[in-house]
XYZ file of C-alpha atoms in Angstrom:
641
model
C 38.467 -13.282 34.928
C 39.584 -11.446 38.497
C 39.152 -14.045 41.358
C 40.454 -11.683 43.418
C 42.116 -8.316 44.318
C 44.841 -6.781 47.582
C 44.259 -3.641 47.615
C 46.774 -1.179 50.035
C 46.662 -4.367 52.315
C 49.027 -3.831 55.781
C 48.950 -5.851 58.735
C 51.263 -5.057 62.574
C 51.568 -7.282 65.463
C 52.140 -4.616 68.301
C 54.288 -2.877 66.441
C 56.115 -4.959 63.992
C 55.229 -4.488 60.857
C 54.880 -7.459 58.756
C 53.021 -6.255 55.770
C 52.965 -2.431 54.209
C 50.730 -1.641 52.011
C 49.989 -4.929 50.114
C 48.410 -5.690 47.120
C 47.858 -8.762 44.908
C 45.362 -9.554 40.784
C 44.628 -12.979 41.003
C 42.880 -14.213 37.833
C 40.424 -17.092 38.145
C 42.205 -20.752 37.080
C 45.509 -19.207 38.551
C 48.006 -21.082 39.635
C 50.014 -19.048 42.304
C 53.286 -19.007 44.396
C 53.894 -16.940 47.079
C 57.243 -17.136 47.982
C 59.344 -15.556 50.721
C 62.259 -15.880 53.795
C 60.842 -17.069 56.408
C 58.774 -14.964 58.792
C 58.572 -12.464 55.896
C 54.314 -12.950 56.217
C 53.521 -14.951 53.646
C 51.512 -17.079 55.893
C 49.304 -13.904 57.414
C 48.661 -12.576 54.059
C 46.943 -16.307 53.761
C 45.083 -15.880 56.960
C 43.812 -12.277 55.857
C 42.556 -13.714 52.518
C 40.437 -16.558 53.940
C 39.336 -14.099 56.567
C 40.939 -15.463 60.219
C 41.993 -11.665 60.683
C 41.342 -9.064 59.694
C 43.872 -6.385 58.113
C 44.389 -2.568 59.444
C 44.317 -0.779 56.699
C 43.112 -2.053 52.726
C 40.620 -4.057 51.509
C 40.382 -7.902 50.096
C 37.833 -8.548 47.345
C 36.645 -11.901 46.499
C 34.255 -12.862 43.102
C 30.791 -13.100 44.489
C 30.200 -16.777 45.719
C 34.132 -17.718 45.784
C 34.180 -20.326 48.187
C 37.742 -20.566 50.049
C 39.064 -23.706 51.298
C 42.353 -23.029 52.824
C 45.212 -25.666 54.367
C 47.621 -25.184 57.122
C 50.873 -26.261 58.707
C 49.319 -27.358 61.921
C 46.558 -30.257 61.059
C 42.104 -29.142 62.517
C 41.201 -32.791 63.010
C 40.439 -34.085 65.884
C 37.075 -36.557 65.102
C 36.665 -40.071 66.484
C 35.499 -41.034 62.696
C 37.821 -43.196 60.512
C 40.071 -41.251 57.588
C 37.468 -43.274 55.131
C 33.973 -41.507 57.453
C 36.150 -38.495 57.490
C 36.855 -37.936 53.745
C 32.794 -39.343 53.143
C 31.118 -36.128 55.216
C 32.730 -34.153 52.208
C 29.569 -35.976 49.794
C 27.296 -35.512 52.657
C 24.896 -33.597 50.133
C 25.687 -36.236 47.356
C 24.674 -39.228 49.953
C 22.093 -37.478 50.687
C 20.859 -37.262 47.177
C 21.305 -41.338 47.910
C 19.438 -41.992 50.366
C 16.722 -39.531 48.901
C 16.792 -41.623 45.744
C 16.275 -44.878 48.424
C 13.101 -43.549 49.796
C 11.592 -42.195 46.458
C 12.505 -45.986 45.006
C 10.203 -46.932 48.338
C 7.267 -45.091 47.719
C 7.277 -45.949 44.069
C 7.519 -48.894 45.549
C 4.287 -48.247 47.429
C 2.449 -46.078 45.146
C 2.128 -48.349 42.567
C -1.782 -48.663 41.960
C -1.652 -45.004 42.239
C -0.702 -43.873 38.526
C -1.487 -40.136 39.206
C 1.312 -39.649 42.558
C 3.843 -42.957 40.734
C 3.817 -40.337 38.102
C 4.829 -37.585 39.964
C 7.518 -39.924 41.840
C 9.075 -40.618 38.721
C 9.145 -37.405 37.301
C 11.196 -36.888 41.019
C 12.955 -39.721 40.790
C 13.999 -39.073 37.466
C 15.446 -35.071 37.601
C 17.545 -36.425 40.609
C 18.682 -39.209 39.881
C 20.127 -37.106 36.448
C 22.088 -34.492 39.636
C 23.127 -37.768 41.213
C 25.196 -38.854 37.949
C 25.848 -35.383 37.271
C 27.573 -34.658 41.070
C 29.035 -38.324 40.947
C 27.533 -39.932 43.005
C 28.482 -42.761 41.579
C 32.009 -42.373 41.704
C 32.566 -40.497 45.114
C 34.225 -43.758 47.083
C 35.951 -44.425 44.140
C 37.925 -40.840 43.937
C 38.256 -40.853 47.943
C 40.238 -43.996 46.961
C 41.975 -42.185 44.565
C 43.285 -39.562 46.709
C 44.185 -41.843 49.428
C 46.470 -43.392 46.996
C 48.134 -41.059 45.600
C 48.688 -39.390 48.953
C 50.518 -41.989 50.245
C 47.946 -43.500 52.560
C 48.646 -47.368 52.757
C 45.596 -49.522 52.102
C 43.482 -50.374 55.450
C 44.423 -47.055 56.908
C 41.251 -45.528 55.533
C 39.422 -47.781 58.185
C 41.416 -46.368 60.759
C 40.467 -43.723 63.550
C 42.106 -40.275 62.258
C 42.383 -39.182 65.538
C 45.545 -42.408 65.657
C 47.170 -40.614 62.692
C 50.594 -38.868 63.668
C 50.673 -35.049 62.643
C 51.972 -35.479 59.120
C 49.269 -38.113 58.210
C 46.593 -35.612 59.833
C 48.147 -33.012 57.668
C 47.806 -35.579 54.427
C 43.623 -36.077 55.417
C 43.183 -32.293 55.079
C 45.044 -32.101 52.251
C 43.226 -35.453 50.817
C 39.737 -33.676 52.334
C 40.525 -29.838 50.702
C 41.242 -31.350 47.076
C 37.665 -33.888 47.529
C 35.506 -30.280 48.484
C 37.253 -28.329 44.771
C 36.478 -24.821 46.744
C 36.749 -22.179 43.871
C 40.300 -21.113 46.027
C 42.136 -23.493 47.053
C 45.274 -21.627 48.980
C 47.581 -24.237 50.188
C 50.466 -23.414 52.851
C 53.856 -26.266 52.493
C 51.485 -28.780 50.996
C 54.452 -30.910 49.631
C 55.849 -31.757 53.957
C 54.661 -34.984 54.936
C 54.696 -36.282 51.401
C 57.202 -38.922 49.494
C 57.941 -37.608 45.686
C 55.252 -40.087 44.513
C 52.439 -37.537 46.403
C 53.885 -34.769 45.393
C 53.940 -36.100 41.259
C 50.820 -37.070 42.248
C 49.702 -34.302 43.311
C 51.121 -31.567 40.707
C 49.184 -33.922 38.240
C 46.555 -32.924 40.324
C 46.760 -28.998 40.286
C 47.462 -28.992 37.247
C 44.193 -30.219 36.598
C 42.562 -28.547 39.195
C 39.518 -26.365 37.551
C 39.071 -23.720 40.474
C 42.611 -21.205 41.375
C 45.210 -22.684 43.530
C 47.724 -20.234 45.783
C 50.090 -21.935 47.235
C 53.259 -21.358 49.732
C 56.586 -23.638 49.305
C 59.749 -24.547 49.651
C 59.222 -26.619 46.975
C 61.040 -25.245 43.573
C 60.543 -28.329 41.704
C 57.435 -28.168 42.311
C 56.844 -24.577 41.610
C 58.620 -24.263 38.322
C 55.832 -27.416 37.528
C 52.608 -26.734 39.002
C 53.020 -22.664 38.857
C 52.016 -19.894 36.313
C 52.597 -16.756 38.115
C 55.104 -15.763 41.225
C 53.584 -12.896 43.770
C 57.177 -12.556 46.567
C 56.924 -10.755 49.775
C 60.414 -9.081 50.325
C 60.613 -5.885 53.750
C 56.963 -6.097 53.894
C 56.513 -5.356 50.070
C 54.558 -7.862 47.523
C 55.716 -7.383 43.673
C 54.009 -10.050 41.406
C 55.710 -11.822 38.523
C 54.451 -13.784 35.768
C 55.737 -17.599 35.033
C 57.053 -19.967 36.957
C 59.933 -19.920 40.229
C 62.758 -19.890 37.131
C 61.583 -17.425 35.393
C 60.712 -15.579 38.766
C 64.156 -16.125 39.357
C 65.727 -14.392 36.339
C 62.688 -11.129 36.334
C 63.458 -10.739 39.910
C 67.709 -10.282 39.282
C 66.492 -8.206 37.031
C 64.712 -5.667 38.063
C 66.829 -5.308 41.582
C 69.900 -5.169 38.636
C 67.332 -2.057 37.421
C 66.593 -0.046 41.254
C 70.213 -0.104 41.975
C 70.646 1.255 38.604
C 67.867 4.069 38.905
C 68.694 4.136 42.349
C 72.755 5.786 41.045
C 71.636 7.834 38.620
C 69.194 9.708 41.055
C 71.555 9.422 43.417
C 73.852 11.180 41.640
C 71.323 13.729 40.231
C 70.706 14.003 43.856
C 74.488 15.837 44.554
C 74.461 17.430 41.294
C 72.038 19.494 41.887
C 73.031 19.721 45.395
C 76.376 21.266 43.905
C 74.845 23.733 42.379
C 72.220 25.042 44.745
C 75.703 25.392 46.365
C 77.871 27.540 43.705
C 74.103 29.607 43.456
C 74.434 30.194 47.427
C 78.317 30.972 47.076
C 77.191 33.917 45.251
C 75.354 35.845 48.083
C 72.677 37.701 45.299
C 69.058 37.866 45.073
C 68.953 36.349 41.898
C 71.081 33.605 42.881
C 70.438 32.959 46.545
C 66.728 33.021 44.343
C 67.805 30.401 41.887
C 69.190 27.962 45.204
C 65.848 28.418 47.350
C 64.116 27.172 43.682
C 66.178 24.230 43.123
C 65.967 22.878 46.822
C 61.979 23.405 47.176
C 62.231 21.107 43.901
C 64.570 18.683 45.316
C 62.587 18.391 47.933
C 59.783 17.893 45.772
C 61.277 14.547 44.426
C 60.229 11.797 45.259
C 63.466 9.784 46.404
C 64.278 6.287 45.636
C 64.569 3.585 48.513
C 68.399 1.751 48.635
C 67.480 -1.553 47.094
C 68.485 -3.430 49.979
C 68.653 -7.321 49.727
C 67.212 -8.801 53.191
C 69.820 -11.392 54.768
C 70.653 -14.456 53.466
C 72.894 -17.333 54.990
C 76.467 -18.031 53.516
C 78.000 -21.201 52.804
C 80.735 -21.986 51.952
C 82.434 -26.362 52.391
C 85.917 -27.131 51.661
C 87.960 -30.462 53.088
C 90.548 -29.536 54.871
C 92.318 -33.217 52.934
C 91.838 -35.143 49.772
C 89.937 -38.381 50.465
C 91.422 -41.904 48.491
C 89.717 -42.336 45.746
C 87.984 -45.597 47.170
C 85.667 -43.705 49.705
C 82.960 -46.120 50.715
C 82.248 -49.951 49.795
C 78.818 -51.050 51.362
C 78.340 -54.663 50.497
C 75.247 -56.917 51.398
C 73.143 -54.389 53.686
C 70.329 -56.286 55.305
C 67.944 -53.646 58.009
C 64.927 -55.219 59.950
C 62.408 -53.577 62.584
C 60.074 -55.357 64.375
C 59.624 -57.842 61.682
C 59.712 -55.984 58.800
C 62.278 -55.554 56.216
C 63.041 -52.412 55.060
C 65.928 -53.398 53.037
C 68.932 -55.780 52.460
C 71.366 -57.053 49.989
C 71.724 -53.449 49.501
C 75.466 -52.416 48.053
C 76.803 -49.275 47.321
C 80.261 -47.758 46.185
C 81.107 -44.081 46.336
C 83.551 -42.550 44.766
C 85.705 -39.540 45.510
C 83.898 -36.520 44.058
C 80.641 -38.811 43.500
C 77.363 -36.777 44.197
C 74.598 -39.586 44.817
C 71.140 -39.033 46.119
C 69.354 -41.337 48.215
C 65.555 -41.594 46.726
C 62.696 -43.409 47.278
C 58.983 -43.318 49.452
C 58.501 -43.028 53.263
C 59.749 -45.914 55.621
C 62.127 -47.787 53.229
C 65.051 -46.962 54.713
C 67.013 -44.158 53.917
C 67.446 -42.327 56.727
C 68.138 -45.486 58.426
C 70.808 -45.878 56.221
C 72.518 -43.097 56.374
C 72.469 -43.700 60.132
C 73.964 -47.079 59.502
C 76.787 -45.564 57.752
C 77.859 -43.214 60.063
C 77.629 -46.014 62.329
C 74.875 -44.471 64.929
C 72.840 -47.743 64.041
C 73.981 -51.285 63.723
C 73.029 -53.268 60.567
C 71.386 -56.808 60.669
C 73.751 -57.958 57.720
C 76.369 -56.627 55.306
C 80.128 -54.180 55.781
C 80.631 -50.723 55.641
C 83.630 -49.961 54.833
C 85.684 -46.862 54.359
C 88.734 -45.736 52.096
C 91.937 -44.417 53.208
C 91.973 -40.519 54.743
C 88.311 -40.366 54.666
C 86.636 -37.704 57.172
C 82.783 -38.342 57.309
C 80.646 -35.846 58.646
C 76.952 -36.107 59.070
C 73.863 -33.875 58.925
C 70.762 -35.463 61.077
C 67.884 -33.832 59.940
C 66.410 -34.098 63.095
C 69.366 -31.931 64.548
C 69.655 -34.846 67.291
C 73.709 -34.034 67.296
C 72.877 -30.610 69.493
C 71.951 -30.233 73.125
C 68.787 -28.499 74.083
C 70.341 -27.480 76.938
C 73.059 -24.953 75.726
C 73.287 -22.202 73.755
C 73.611 -21.477 70.403
C 77.447 -19.553 71.050
C 78.609 -22.190 73.199
C 77.043 -25.497 71.189
C 79.123 -24.484 68.529
C 82.433 -23.345 70.790
C 82.254 -26.559 73.126
C 82.866 -28.116 69.456
C 85.697 -26.046 67.938
C 87.551 -24.805 71.673
C 90.832 -23.776 69.182
C 88.837 -20.886 67.943
C 88.709 -17.768 69.571
C 85.416 -16.023 70.764
C 85.911 -13.141 67.718
C 86.003 -16.532 65.379
C 82.927 -18.043 66.219
C 81.087 -15.144 66.854
C 81.733 -13.885 63.286
C 81.550 -17.965 61.854
C 77.891 -17.799 63.571
C 77.303 -14.073 61.725
C 77.731 -15.994 58.270
C 74.265 -17.608 58.897
C 72.447 -15.179 60.618
C 72.966 -14.939 64.388
C 74.496 -12.082 65.226
C 73.649 -10.639 68.560
C 71.687 -11.447 71.918
C 70.949 -14.400 68.989
C 73.494 -15.787 70.066
C 72.484 -16.539 73.529
C 69.153 -18.398 72.708
C 68.860 -22.054 73.767
C 68.910 -24.532 71.237
C 65.642 -25.874 72.918
C 64.408 -22.516 72.041
C 65.500 -22.507 68.275
C 62.862 -22.885 65.047
C 63.648 -25.811 62.845
C 65.102 -23.968 60.530
C 68.104 -21.009 62.826
C 68.516 -25.540 64.118
C 68.833 -26.250 60.867
C 71.890 -23.295 60.255
C 73.528 -24.568 63.364
C 74.229 -28.073 62.696
C 74.949 -26.805 58.481
C 77.597 -24.524 61.041
C 79.073 -26.981 62.659
C 79.436 -29.322 59.839
C 81.592 -26.335 57.495
C 83.879 -26.116 60.867
C 84.419 -29.377 60.554
C 85.921 -29.730 56.976
C 85.103 -33.221 56.132
C 86.224 -34.722 52.686
C 82.687 -36.894 53.219
C 79.072 -35.188 53.924
C 76.009 -37.852 54.448
C 72.633 -34.949 54.340
C 69.785 -35.656 55.311
C 67.236 -33.572 54.196
C 69.252 -30.644 54.227
C 67.152 -28.225 52.243
C 64.411 -29.041 55.196
C 63.014 -26.090 56.702
C 65.954 -23.299 54.930
C 63.760 -20.499 52.804
C 65.002 -20.532 49.003
C 67.555 -18.583 48.602
C 69.480 -20.473 51.694
C 68.480 -23.454 49.399
C 69.672 -22.099 46.756
C 73.237 -20.583 48.589
C 73.212 -23.989 50.234
C 73.103 -25.602 46.092
C 76.283 -23.545 44.822
C 78.572 -24.405 47.684
C 77.869 -27.785 47.348
C 78.899 -27.495 44.180
C 81.942 -25.774 45.053
C 82.996 -28.964 47.648
C 85.966 -30.870 46.716
C 84.835 -34.175 48.292
C 82.119 -36.992 48.128
C 78.210 -36.350 49.116
C 75.927 -38.823 49.843
C 72.777 -37.758 50.562
C 68.464 -38.457 51.113
C 65.832 -36.254 49.627
C 62.716 -35.082 48.133
C 63.648 -32.051 46.959
C 64.026 -32.043 43.222
C 65.591 -28.739 42.655
C 68.508 -29.700 45.391
C 68.944 -32.481 43.698
C 68.617 -31.468 39.457
C 71.574 -29.519 41.310
C 74.070 -31.364 43.242
C 73.466 -35.376 42.104
C 75.432 -36.535 39.593
C 73.779 -39.743 40.385
C 70.886 -42.045 41.648
C 70.337 -44.525 43.506
C 65.791 -45.569 43.971
C 65.484 -47.540 47.122
C 61.822 -49.003 46.887
C 59.990 -52.270 48.962
C 61.198 -54.399 46.186
C 64.561 -53.514 46.055
C 67.238 -50.872 44.374
C 67.852 -49.399 41.608
C 70.430 -46.723 40.074
C 70.452 -44.365 37.696
C 72.908 -41.642 36.217
C 72.371 -38.098 35.881
C 70.999 -35.581 37.685
C 66.877 -36.227 39.063
C 65.461 -35.252 35.289
C 68.098 -37.651 33.895
C 66.209 -40.520 36.403
C 62.930 -38.865 35.150
C 63.371 -39.750 31.393
C 65.009 -43.170 32.483
C 61.571 -43.578 34.285
C 58.963 -42.802 31.697
C 61.604 -44.952 28.949
C 60.894 -47.690 31.607
C 57.987 -47.718 32.061
C 56.807 -47.201 28.266
C 58.963 -50.311 27.829
C 61.357 -48.064 25.631
C 65.373 -48.263 27.944
C 67.044 -48.790 24.636
C 65.087 -46.381 22.371
C 63.243 -43.267 22.141
C 59.227 -42.990 22.390
C 58.666 -40.393 20.064
C 57.280 -37.807 22.333
C 54.701 -39.710 22.718
C 52.860 -39.999 26.060
C 52.120 -44.294 27.999
C 48.632 -44.000 26.347
C 49.019 -42.719 23.190
C 52.159 -45.617 23.434
C 49.646 -48.160 24.036
C 47.618 -47.452 20.934
C 50.017 -47.358 17.807
C 51.697 -50.783 19.286
C 48.306 -51.921 18.770
C 47.432 -50.739 15.553
C 50.703 -52.271 14.507
C 49.986 -55.715 16.438
C 46.373 -55.518 14.529
C 48.755 -54.889 11.062
C 51.159 -57.453 11.401
C 47.150 -59.960 12.182
C 46.013 -62.330 9.101
C 43.037 -60.734 7.162
C 41.231 -63.651 8.294
C 41.962 -62.876 12.196
C 41.181 -59.395 12.387
C 37.992 -60.809 10.552
C 37.279 -62.698 13.388
C 38.307 -60.056 15.726
C 36.489 -57.635 13.739
C 32.889 -60.185 14.719
C 34.117 -60.211 17.895
C 34.706 -56.740 17.972
C 31.412 -56.670 16.835
C 29.555 -58.856 18.658
C 30.312 -57.020 21.842
C 28.787 -53.686 20.574
C 25.645 -55.310 19.957
C 25.103 -57.399 23.366
C 25.877 -53.660 25.467
C 23.436 -51.883 23.366
C 21.400 -54.651 23.670
C 22.181 -54.829 27.809
C 20.958 -51.350 27.950
C 17.943 -51.124 26.074
C 16.678 -54.366 28.504
C 17.849 -52.088 31.702
C 16.614 -49.168 30.363
C 12.634 -51.173 29.708
C 13.512 -52.742 33.285
C 13.857 -48.858 34.751
C 10.528 -47.452 33.027
C 8.669 -50.843 34.389
C 6.784 -49.638 37.998
C 6.941 -53.003 39.324
C 10.916 -52.543 39.508
C 10.839 -50.357 42.125
C 8.969 -52.385 44.426
C 12.380 -53.552 45.602
C 14.047 -50.601 46.442
C 17.829 -53.071 46.388
C 16.964 -54.466 43.429
C 16.462 -50.929 41.473
C 19.720 -49.523 42.669
C 21.341 -52.108 41.366
C 19.624 -51.767 38.300
C 20.489 -47.917 37.698
C 24.337 -48.679 38.486
C 24.630 -51.475 36.039
C 22.958 -49.121 33.333
C 25.627 -46.770 34.230
C 28.652 -48.446 34.269
C 26.996 -49.583 29.941
C 26.808 -46.071 29.152
C 29.783 -45.734 30.988
C 32.140 -48.899 28.581
C 30.692 -47.630 25.534
C 33.233 -45.698 24.341
C 36.004 -48.088 24.058
C 34.163 -50.907 22.710
C 33.238 -48.123 20.115
C 36.713 -47.218 19.709
C 38.600 -51.063 19.963
C 35.699 -51.518 16.328
C 36.829 -48.721 15.228
C 40.531 -49.552 15.039
C 39.885 -53.376 13.863
C 37.605 -52.261 11.637
C 40.667 -49.517 9.830
C 42.908 -52.247 10.358
C 40.759 -54.927 8.488
C 40.328 -51.954 5.432
C 43.906 -51.700 5.576
C 44.361 -54.950 4.356
C 41.369 -55.118 1.761
C-alpha cells in the first residue's frame, strides 16, 4: 500500500533551483535511504515532506491520518525537564489513563455500598485496564530505560536536566523521543551522528523491527546496507528511485549511467547522420530535395533530445609515500592515560609493521582520539613508551581540523605549508579537492566541516608520509568522496592507523581491528565483518567452533536440551516434578489474584489495588516461560522412557 506520493515537486531559493520535477513513491513499511552529495537538496526534500515549507510546484500526498516524525541535525530541546521527564511526555496519554485508573479505584472505594454505581465503575475500570495494558501501560518506564541504554546514555544521566546535555546528546535525546513516539513515517536526517558502534548496531536492529515506514538520510553506507530495502538518489536536482540496499543501488546506478551514455551517444550519432542527409539534400538545390530536407529538419526539431550525462564533481584523492619505512613502524608499550582522576586506558600495547592497516574502534569516551594524540606527540602519556621505526614519516589527520589556521584563506593555508610549490601547482592541487575560482580565497573559519576536511586531506596528500594516523577521516564527506578516499588508501603503499565509526570504511581499508573498551583492549585479525563474526562466536561461547548458523537464543535452548538429555531419569523426574509445581503455584496465584480483583473491598485501598493488578499482569506474562520449561523437561523424560 502506498503511504506517500511526491509528484512533480520543484523548489528554488531565490535564483538557485534545488529540486526540479521530483517524483517519489514510498510504500507502507518500506525503509528507504535518501542519498546525494552535500547540498543536493536532501534536507530540503525532508522539510517539504514534513510540511515545514511549501514546494514551488507539484504535490506531496500522504495517506490520511499518517503521523510524521522527523529528526533533524539541530536538536530542539530547550526545557528544564530531566532526560527521563522529557521522554515521559511521550507517554502522557498512557499516564493519563493510569491517573484515571487510580481515580476510579478511589471512587469504587467510596461507592462500595452503592451496587449499581459500583457496577458501572467496575465496568469502566475493566475497559480502561484493557486499554491501559494494550497501550503498554506497565512497560513504558522500561521502554524509556531501554532506548536510553541503546543510544548510549550512561546510567544516571536520565535524572540530569536535558538543558545541560551536549549538542550530540541532545540530538540523541531527540532520536530517543522519536523512537518512543513511533510515528507512521519516521524521517531521520543523519541518525548515526554522535552514536558509537554499539549504539548504531542497536539502532539498526530497532529500525529493522520498526512497525512504521522509515526514510533516512545518511552517509553511513554500512547502516544503509543493513536497514534499507530501497534507495533514492538526488543528483543534478533530479531524483531516481531504486529497489535494494546501498550495495545493490551502486550496481544499478552504474548500469543506469552506462545505459544513459550509450543512449546519448546513439542519439548524437543519429542526429549527425540526419544533419548530413539534410545537408546533401540542400546541396541538390531542387524543389523536391529542399522539401525532403525541410521535412527531416522538422522531425529532427521534434525529437526529444537527451541531456548529456554529467557526473557531479567528486574529490580525487591519491596518497603515495616519498620513501619506504623500516619493517618495524611503531611500537607502543604500556601506555596509560587518565584525565581528572578517570582512567581512559592503561597498559596499552601496539606493534605496527610496514603495510599494516589497523582500525581502532570502541565506545565514545574510551580514549581512541587521545591515543592518536599521544602517538602524534600532541599529548603526553602518564606512563609507557612510543617508539617509531627507521625512516618513519608521520602524517596526522585530526577530525576537528585543529591544525588549520582559521584566519588564513584556503590558498595560503596550503601554500604556506608547501612554500616550494609554485602558484599553478597549488591551485591545480586545490582543484582536485573542488576548490576552484574564488573558492580558494575563502577563509578557513568560513568553511563547512566537509570543506575543512578536504583542505586537511589535501595537505596530507602533499606531505607524502608513510605512516598515516587518521581520526574519523570520513566524517563530513559525502558517499562518493568516501569511496574515492577508500580507493586511495587501498592503493597506498604505507602504513595506516585509523580511528573510525565508519564500518564500511573499516571493511574496505582495515586488515586488523583493535577494540578499546572500558574493561580492556582486544585485537582481531581481518576487517569489520570478520570482527563481527568473531564477536558473535565469542558471545555464543563458540570461539573455536561454528555455531551451526543458530542464534544465541536457539543455541542456549539447544545446550539446555543436551544437558537435560545427559541427566539421569531419576534426576529428570525430580526436575519435572518441580516444574509442574511451579506451573501449578503460578496458576493458583493468578486465580487468587483474579478473585481478589473481583472483590469491591479491594478498591478501598487504591495502592493495594494497583499492586494486585500489576502482580497479576507480571504472572500472566511469565506463564509462557514456565510452560516451555515444563515441556522441555517432559520431552527429555519421554526420550529416556
